[in-house]
Coordinates of C-alpha atoms in Angstrom, one line a residue:
X1 CA 179.8 218.5 273.2
X2 CA 181.1 221.7 271.6
X3 CA 178.7 224.6 270.9
X4 CA 179.3 227.1 268.1
X5 CA 179.7 230.7 269.2
X6 CA 176.6 232.8 268.6
X7 CA 176.9 235.6 266.1
X8 CA 177.0 239.0 267.7
X9 CA 174.8 241.9 266.6
X10 CA 177.8 243.7 265.1
X11 CA 178.6 240.7 262.8
X12 CA 174.9 240.5 261.7
X13 CA 174.9 244.2 260.9
X14 CA 178.2 244.0 259.1
X15 CA 176.9 241.1 256.9
X16 CA 173.7 243.0 256.2
X17 CA 175.6 246.2 255.2
X18 CA 178.0 244.1 253.0
X19 CA 175.0 242.6 251.2
X20 CA 173.5 246.0 250.5
X21 CA 176.9 247.2 249.4
X22 CA 177.2 244.3 246.9
X23 CA 173.6 245.0 245.6
X24 CA 174.5 248.7 245.0
X25 CA 177.8 247.9 243.4
X26 CA 176.4 245.3 241.0
X27 CA 172.9 246.7 240.6
X28 CA 173.1 246.7 236.8
X29 CA 173.9 243.0 236.8
X30 CA 171.1 242.2 239.3
X31 CA 168.6 244.3 237.2
X32 CA 169.6 242.1 234.2
X33 CA 168.9 239.0 236.3
X34 CA 165.5 240.3 237.5
X35 CA 163.4 239.3 234.4
X36 CA 164.7 235.8 234.5
X37 CA 164.1 235.5 238.3
X38 CA 160.6 236.9 237.9
X39 CA 159.9 234.4 235.1
X40 CA 160.8 231.4 237.2
X41 CA 159.0 232.7 240.3
X42 CA 155.7 233.5 238.4
X43 CA 155.7 230.6 236.0
X44 CA 157.7 227.8 237.8
X45 CA 157.4 228.3 241.6
X46 CA 153.9 229.9 242.1
X47 CA 152.2 227.1 240.0
X48 CA 153.7 224.5 242.3
X49 CA 150.7 225.3 244.6
X50 CA 148.6 223.4 242.1
X51 CA 150.4 220.1 242.8
X52 CA 147.9 219.6 245.6
X53 CA 145.3 218.5 243.1
X54 CA 147.4 215.4 242.3
X55 CA 146.2 214.1 245.6
X56 CA 142.6 215.2 245.2
X57 CA 139.5 214.5 243.2
X58 CA 139.7 218.1 241.9
X59 CA 136.5 219.8 241.0
X60 CA 136.6 223.2 239.2
X61 CA 133.4 224.2 241.0
X62 CA 134.7 223.4 244.5
X63 CA 138.2 224.7 244.0
X64 CA 141.5 223.4 245.3
X65 CA 140.8 224.0 249.0
X66 CA 137.4 222.2 249.0
X67 CA 138.1 219.3 246.7
X68 CA 138.1 215.8 248.2
X69 CA 141.5 214.5 249.3
X70 CA 142.2 211.0 247.9
X71 CA 145.9 210.5 248.6
X72 CA 147.8 208.3 246.2
X73 CA 144.7 207.1 244.3
X74 CA 145.7 208.6 240.9
X75 CA 149.2 207.3 241.1
X76 CA 148.0 203.8 241.8
X77 CA 145.5 204.2 238.9
X78 CA 148.2 205.1 236.5
X79 CA 150.6 202.3 237.4
X80 CA 148.2 199.5 238.1
X81 CA 144.9 200.3 236.4
X82 CA 145.8 202.2 233.2
X83 CA 146.4 199.4 230.6
X84 CA 149.1 201.3 228.6
X85 CA 151.0 202.9 231.5
X86 CA 154.2 200.8 231.1
X87 CA 154.1 201.2 227.3
X88 CA 154.0 205.0 227.8
X89 CA 156.9 204.8 230.2
X90 CA 158.9 202.5 227.8
X91 CA 158.3 204.8 224.8
X92 CA 159.3 207.9 226.8
X93 CA 162.4 206.3 228.1
X94 CA 163.4 204.9 224.7
X95 CA 163.0 208.2 223.0
X96 CA 165.1 210.0 225.6
X97 CA 167.8 207.3 225.6
X98 CA 168.1 207.6 221.8
X99 CA 168.2 211.3 222.1
X100 CA 171.0 211.2 224.7
X101 CA 173.0 208.7 222.6
X102 CA 172.7 210.4 219.2
X103 CA 171.5 214.0 219.8
X104 CA 173.7 215.0 222.8
X105 CA 177.1 214.2 221.2
X106 CA 176.1 215.8 217.8
X107 CA 176.7 219.5 218.8
X108 CA 180.0 218.4 220.4
X109 CA 181.3 216.8 217.3
X110 CA 180.0 219.7 215.1
X111 CA 181.6 222.3 217.4
X112 CA 185.0 220.5 217.1
X113 CA 184.6 220.4 213.3
X114 CA 183.8 224.1 213.2
X115 CA 186.9 224.8 215.3
X116 CA 189.1 222.8 212.9
X117 CA 187.9 224.8 209.8
X118 CA 190.6 227.3 208.9
X119 CA 188.7 229.2 206.1
X120 CA 186.8 231.9 208.1
X121 CA 184.3 232.6 205.3
X122 CA 183.4 228.9 204.8
X123 CA 183.2 228.5 208.6
X124 CA 180.8 231.4 209.0
X125 CA 178.7 230.2 206.1
X126 CA 178.4 226.6 207.4
X127 CA 177.6 227.8 210.9
X128 CA 174.8 230.1 209.7
X129 CA 173.3 227.3 207.7
X130 CA 173.4 225.0 210.7
X131 CA 171.7 227.6 212.8
X132 CA 168.7 228.2 210.5
X133 CA 166.5 225.2 211.4
X134 CA 166.5 226.4 215.1
X135 CA 164.4 229.4 214.1
X136 CA 161.7 227.4 212.4
X137 CA 158.7 226.6 214.6
X138 CA 157.9 223.1 215.5
X139 CA 154.7 223.2 213.4
X140 CA 156.8 224.1 210.3
X141 CA 159.3 221.3 211.1
X142 CA 156.5 218.8 211.5
X143 CA 155.0 220.0 208.2
X144 CA 158.3 219.6 206.4
X145 CA 158.6 216.0 207.7
X146 CA 155.1 215.0 206.8
X147 CA 155.6 216.5 203.3
X148 CA 159.0 215.0 202.7
X149 CA 158.1 211.5 204.0
X150 CA 154.7 211.3 202.2
X151 CA 154.4 207.9 200.4
X152 CA 152.9 209.5 197.3
X153 CA 154.5 213.0 196.9
X154 CA 157.4 212.9 199.3
X155 CA 160.9 213.7 198.1
X156 CA 162.4 210.8 200.1
X157 CA 160.1 208.2 198.6
X158 CA 160.5 209.7 195.1
X159 CA 164.3 209.3 195.5
X160 CA 163.9 205.6 196.8
X161 CA 161.6 204.7 193.9
X162 CA 163.5 206.4 191.1
X163 CA 167.1 205.7 192.1
X164 CA 166.8 202.3 193.9
X165 CA 163.6 201.0 192.4
X166 CA 162.1 200.4 195.9
X167 CA 158.4 200.5 196.8
X168 CA 157.2 203.6 198.6
X169 CA 157.5 203.5 202.4
X170 CA 154.8 204.9 204.7
X171 CA 157.4 206.2 207.2
X172 CA 154.9 207.8 209.6
X173 CA 152.6 204.8 209.4
X174 CA 155.3 202.3 210.6
X175 CA 155.9 202.3 214.4
X176 CA 159.6 201.1 213.9
X177 CA 160.4 204.3 212.0
X178 CA 159.0 206.8 214.4
X179 CA 162.0 207.0 216.9
X180 CA 164.4 207.4 214.0
X181 CA 162.4 210.2 212.5
X182 CA 161.9 212.0 215.8
X183 CA 165.6 211.8 216.9
X184 CA 166.8 212.6 213.4
X185 CA 164.6 215.7 213.2
X186 CA 165.8 216.8 216.6
X187 CA 169.4 216.6 215.6
X188 CA 168.8 218.5 212.3
X189 CA 166.8 221.2 214.1
X190 CA 168.9 221.8 217.2
X191 CA 172.5 220.7 216.4
X192 CA 173.7 224.0 215.0
X193 CA 172.3 226.1 217.8
X194 CA 173.7 223.6 220.4
X195 CA 177.2 224.3 219.2
X196 CA 177.2 227.8 220.6
X197 CA 178.1 226.9 224.2
X198 CA 180.7 224.4 223.1
X199 CA 182.3 227.0 220.7
X200 CA 182.4 229.4 223.6
X201 CA 184.2 226.8 225.7
X202 CA 186.7 226.2 222.9
X203 CA 187.3 229.9 222.6
X204 CA 188.3 230.0 226.3
X205 CA 191.1 227.4 225.9
X206 CA 194.5 228.9 226.2
X207 CA 196.1 229.1 222.7
X208 CA 199.6 228.4 224.2
X209 CA 198.4 224.9 224.9
X210 CA 198.1 224.2 221.2
X211 CA 201.5 225.8 220.5
X212 CA 203.1 223.6 223.2
X213 CA 201.4 220.5 221.8
X214 CA 202.7 221.3 218.3
X215 CA 206.2 221.7 219.6
X216 CA 205.9 218.3 221.3
X217 CA 204.9 216.8 217.9
X218 CA 201.2 216.4 218.5
X219 CA 199.1 216.2 215.3
X220 CA 195.7 217.9 214.9
X221 CA 193.8 214.8 216.0
X222 CA 195.9 214.5 219.1
X223 CA 195.4 218.2 219.9
X224 CA 191.7 217.8 219.4
X225 CA 191.6 214.8 221.7
X226 CA 193.9 216.0 224.5
X227 CA 193.2 219.8 224.5
X228 CA 189.9 220.7 222.8
X229 CA 187.9 217.9 224.2
X230 CA 189.3 218.3 227.7
X231 CA 188.6 222.1 227.5
X232 CA 185.0 221.4 226.6
X233 CA 184.5 218.8 229.4
X234 CA 183.1 221.1 232.1
X235 CA 180.4 222.4 229.7
X236 CA 179.6 218.9 228.5
X237 CA 179.1 217.7 232.1
X238 CA 176.8 220.6 233.1
X239 CA 174.7 220.2 230.0
X240 CA 174.5 216.5 230.4
X241 CA 173.3 216.8 234.0
X242 CA 170.7 219.5 233.0
X243 CA 169.5 217.2 230.2
X244 CA 168.8 214.4 232.6
X245 CA 166.3 216.7 234.3
X246 CA 164.1 216.4 231.2
X247 CA 164.7 212.7 230.8
X248 CA 161.1 211.8 231.3
X249 CA 159.9 214.6 229.1
X250 CA 159.9 214.7 225.3
X251 CA 159.2 217.2 222.5
X252 CA 155.5 217.1 223.1
X253 CA 154.6 219.5 220.3
X254 CA 156.5 217.6 217.6
X255 CA 155.2 214.2 218.8
X256 CA 151.6 215.5 218.9
X257 CA 152.0 216.7 215.3
X258 CA 153.6 213.5 214.0
X259 CA 151.9 210.7 215.9
X260 CA 148.8 208.9 214.6
X261 CA 146.8 205.7 215.2
X262 CA 149.3 203.7 213.1
X263 CA 152.4 204.5 215.0
X264 CA 150.9 204.7 218.5
X265 CA 152.9 201.7 219.5
X266 CA 156.1 203.7 219.7
X267 CA 155.0 207.3 219.5
X268 CA 152.5 207.6 222.4
X269 CA 154.4 208.9 225.4
X270 CA 153.6 210.2 228.8
X271 CA 153.2 213.8 227.7
X272 CA 150.7 213.0 225.0
X273 CA 148.8 210.8 227.4
X274 CA 148.7 213.6 230.0
X275 CA 147.4 216.0 227.2
X276 CA 144.5 213.6 226.3
X277 CA 143.5 212.9 229.9
X278 CA 144.1 216.4 231.3
X279 CA 143.0 218.7 228.5
X280 CA 140.6 216.6 226.3
X281 CA 139.0 214.5 229.1
X282 CA 139.3 217.3 231.8
X283 CA 140.7 214.8 234.3
X284 CA 143.0 217.4 235.9
X285 CA 143.9 215.5 239.1
X286 CA 145.0 212.4 237.2
X287 CA 147.0 214.4 234.7
X288 CA 148.7 216.3 237.5
X289 CA 149.7 213.1 239.3
X290 CA 151.3 211.7 236.1
X291 CA 153.1 215.0 235.5
X292 CA 154.3 215.1 239.1
X293 CA 155.7 211.6 238.6
X294 CA 157.7 212.8 235.6
X295 CA 159.1 215.8 237.6
X296 CA 160.1 213.6 240.6
X297 CA 162.0 211.3 238.3
X298 CA 163.8 214.2 236.6
X299 CA 164.7 215.6 240.1
X300 CA 166.1 212.3 241.2
X301 CA 168.2 211.9 238.1
X302 CA 169.6 215.4 238.3
X303 CA 170.5 215.1 242.0
X304 CA 172.1 211.6 241.5
X305 CA 174.0 212.6 238.4
X306 CA 175.3 215.8 240.0
X307 CA 176.5 213.8 243.1
X308 CA 178.3 211.4 240.8
X309 CA 180.1 214.0 238.7
X310 CA 181.0 216.0 241.8
X311 CA 182.6 212.9 243.3
X312 CA 184.7 212.1 240.2
X313 CA 185.4 215.6 238.8
X314 CA 185.7 219.2 239.8
X315 CA 182.6 220.3 237.8
X316 CA 179.1 220.1 239.1
X317 CA 175.9 222.2 239.3
X318 CA 176.2 222.7 243.0

């Protein structure tokens, strides 16, 4: 059995000095990174200590260290005792599947269309208009949706009644409409801003590739398919893997503002359930257990997807 040679003191010192040299050389870049690193340490890693209460009957008066340990009690309660648990999981999964199918490709398509526009003024104008919804708060977006989709005063129903002679539709009162409304509003709000990374990827493509393709007789569609899309592929893969990390999460604020007793059948998701049990009912341990379940699923999906893309392509998160 072979044994690896131990590192000498000289090698350790040289590595340490090299690290300090790199820190001094790139200190400006590391200072720029510092706020982001501190944010994740303070708001993402330090709060992980609170995961302990998912396995306790947490009492605010006793604190984390003195609360009774109950093991997997809250997880079992969610999956086997809570009557709507599988409906919550189904609604969460369905919303995220629709979001991946329709929302994820939308910025890719729009970025390609922006790239194909030759008039710079028109291109800049359309890009600016597409960015605007991103800067509206979720409350404003939800207010616009409620107003526009109102069965009495909404613009959409007014159009349907006057133009097509249809009866008014109570969009937010029909469960079957909720997923369409949610995903459609997500596309409208975020598609323009989502094109930024893809446009940056397109800008990094070597222009000589397009010139060579033209000389070979490729039309614009063929150039788009074989050069533009391929050049965007690494960014597409990275963003897809990152999106899978939030697969069991949804736009909590928007759903909270749009859901009601009439559309609960499709709008009630895990996040809204956690909000009701954790904040309104003050059942902190149960809510933490459900939230931990979401996070574990997201972690498994990211690790699995990254392993798959690393096996079949040269691009991966790690």
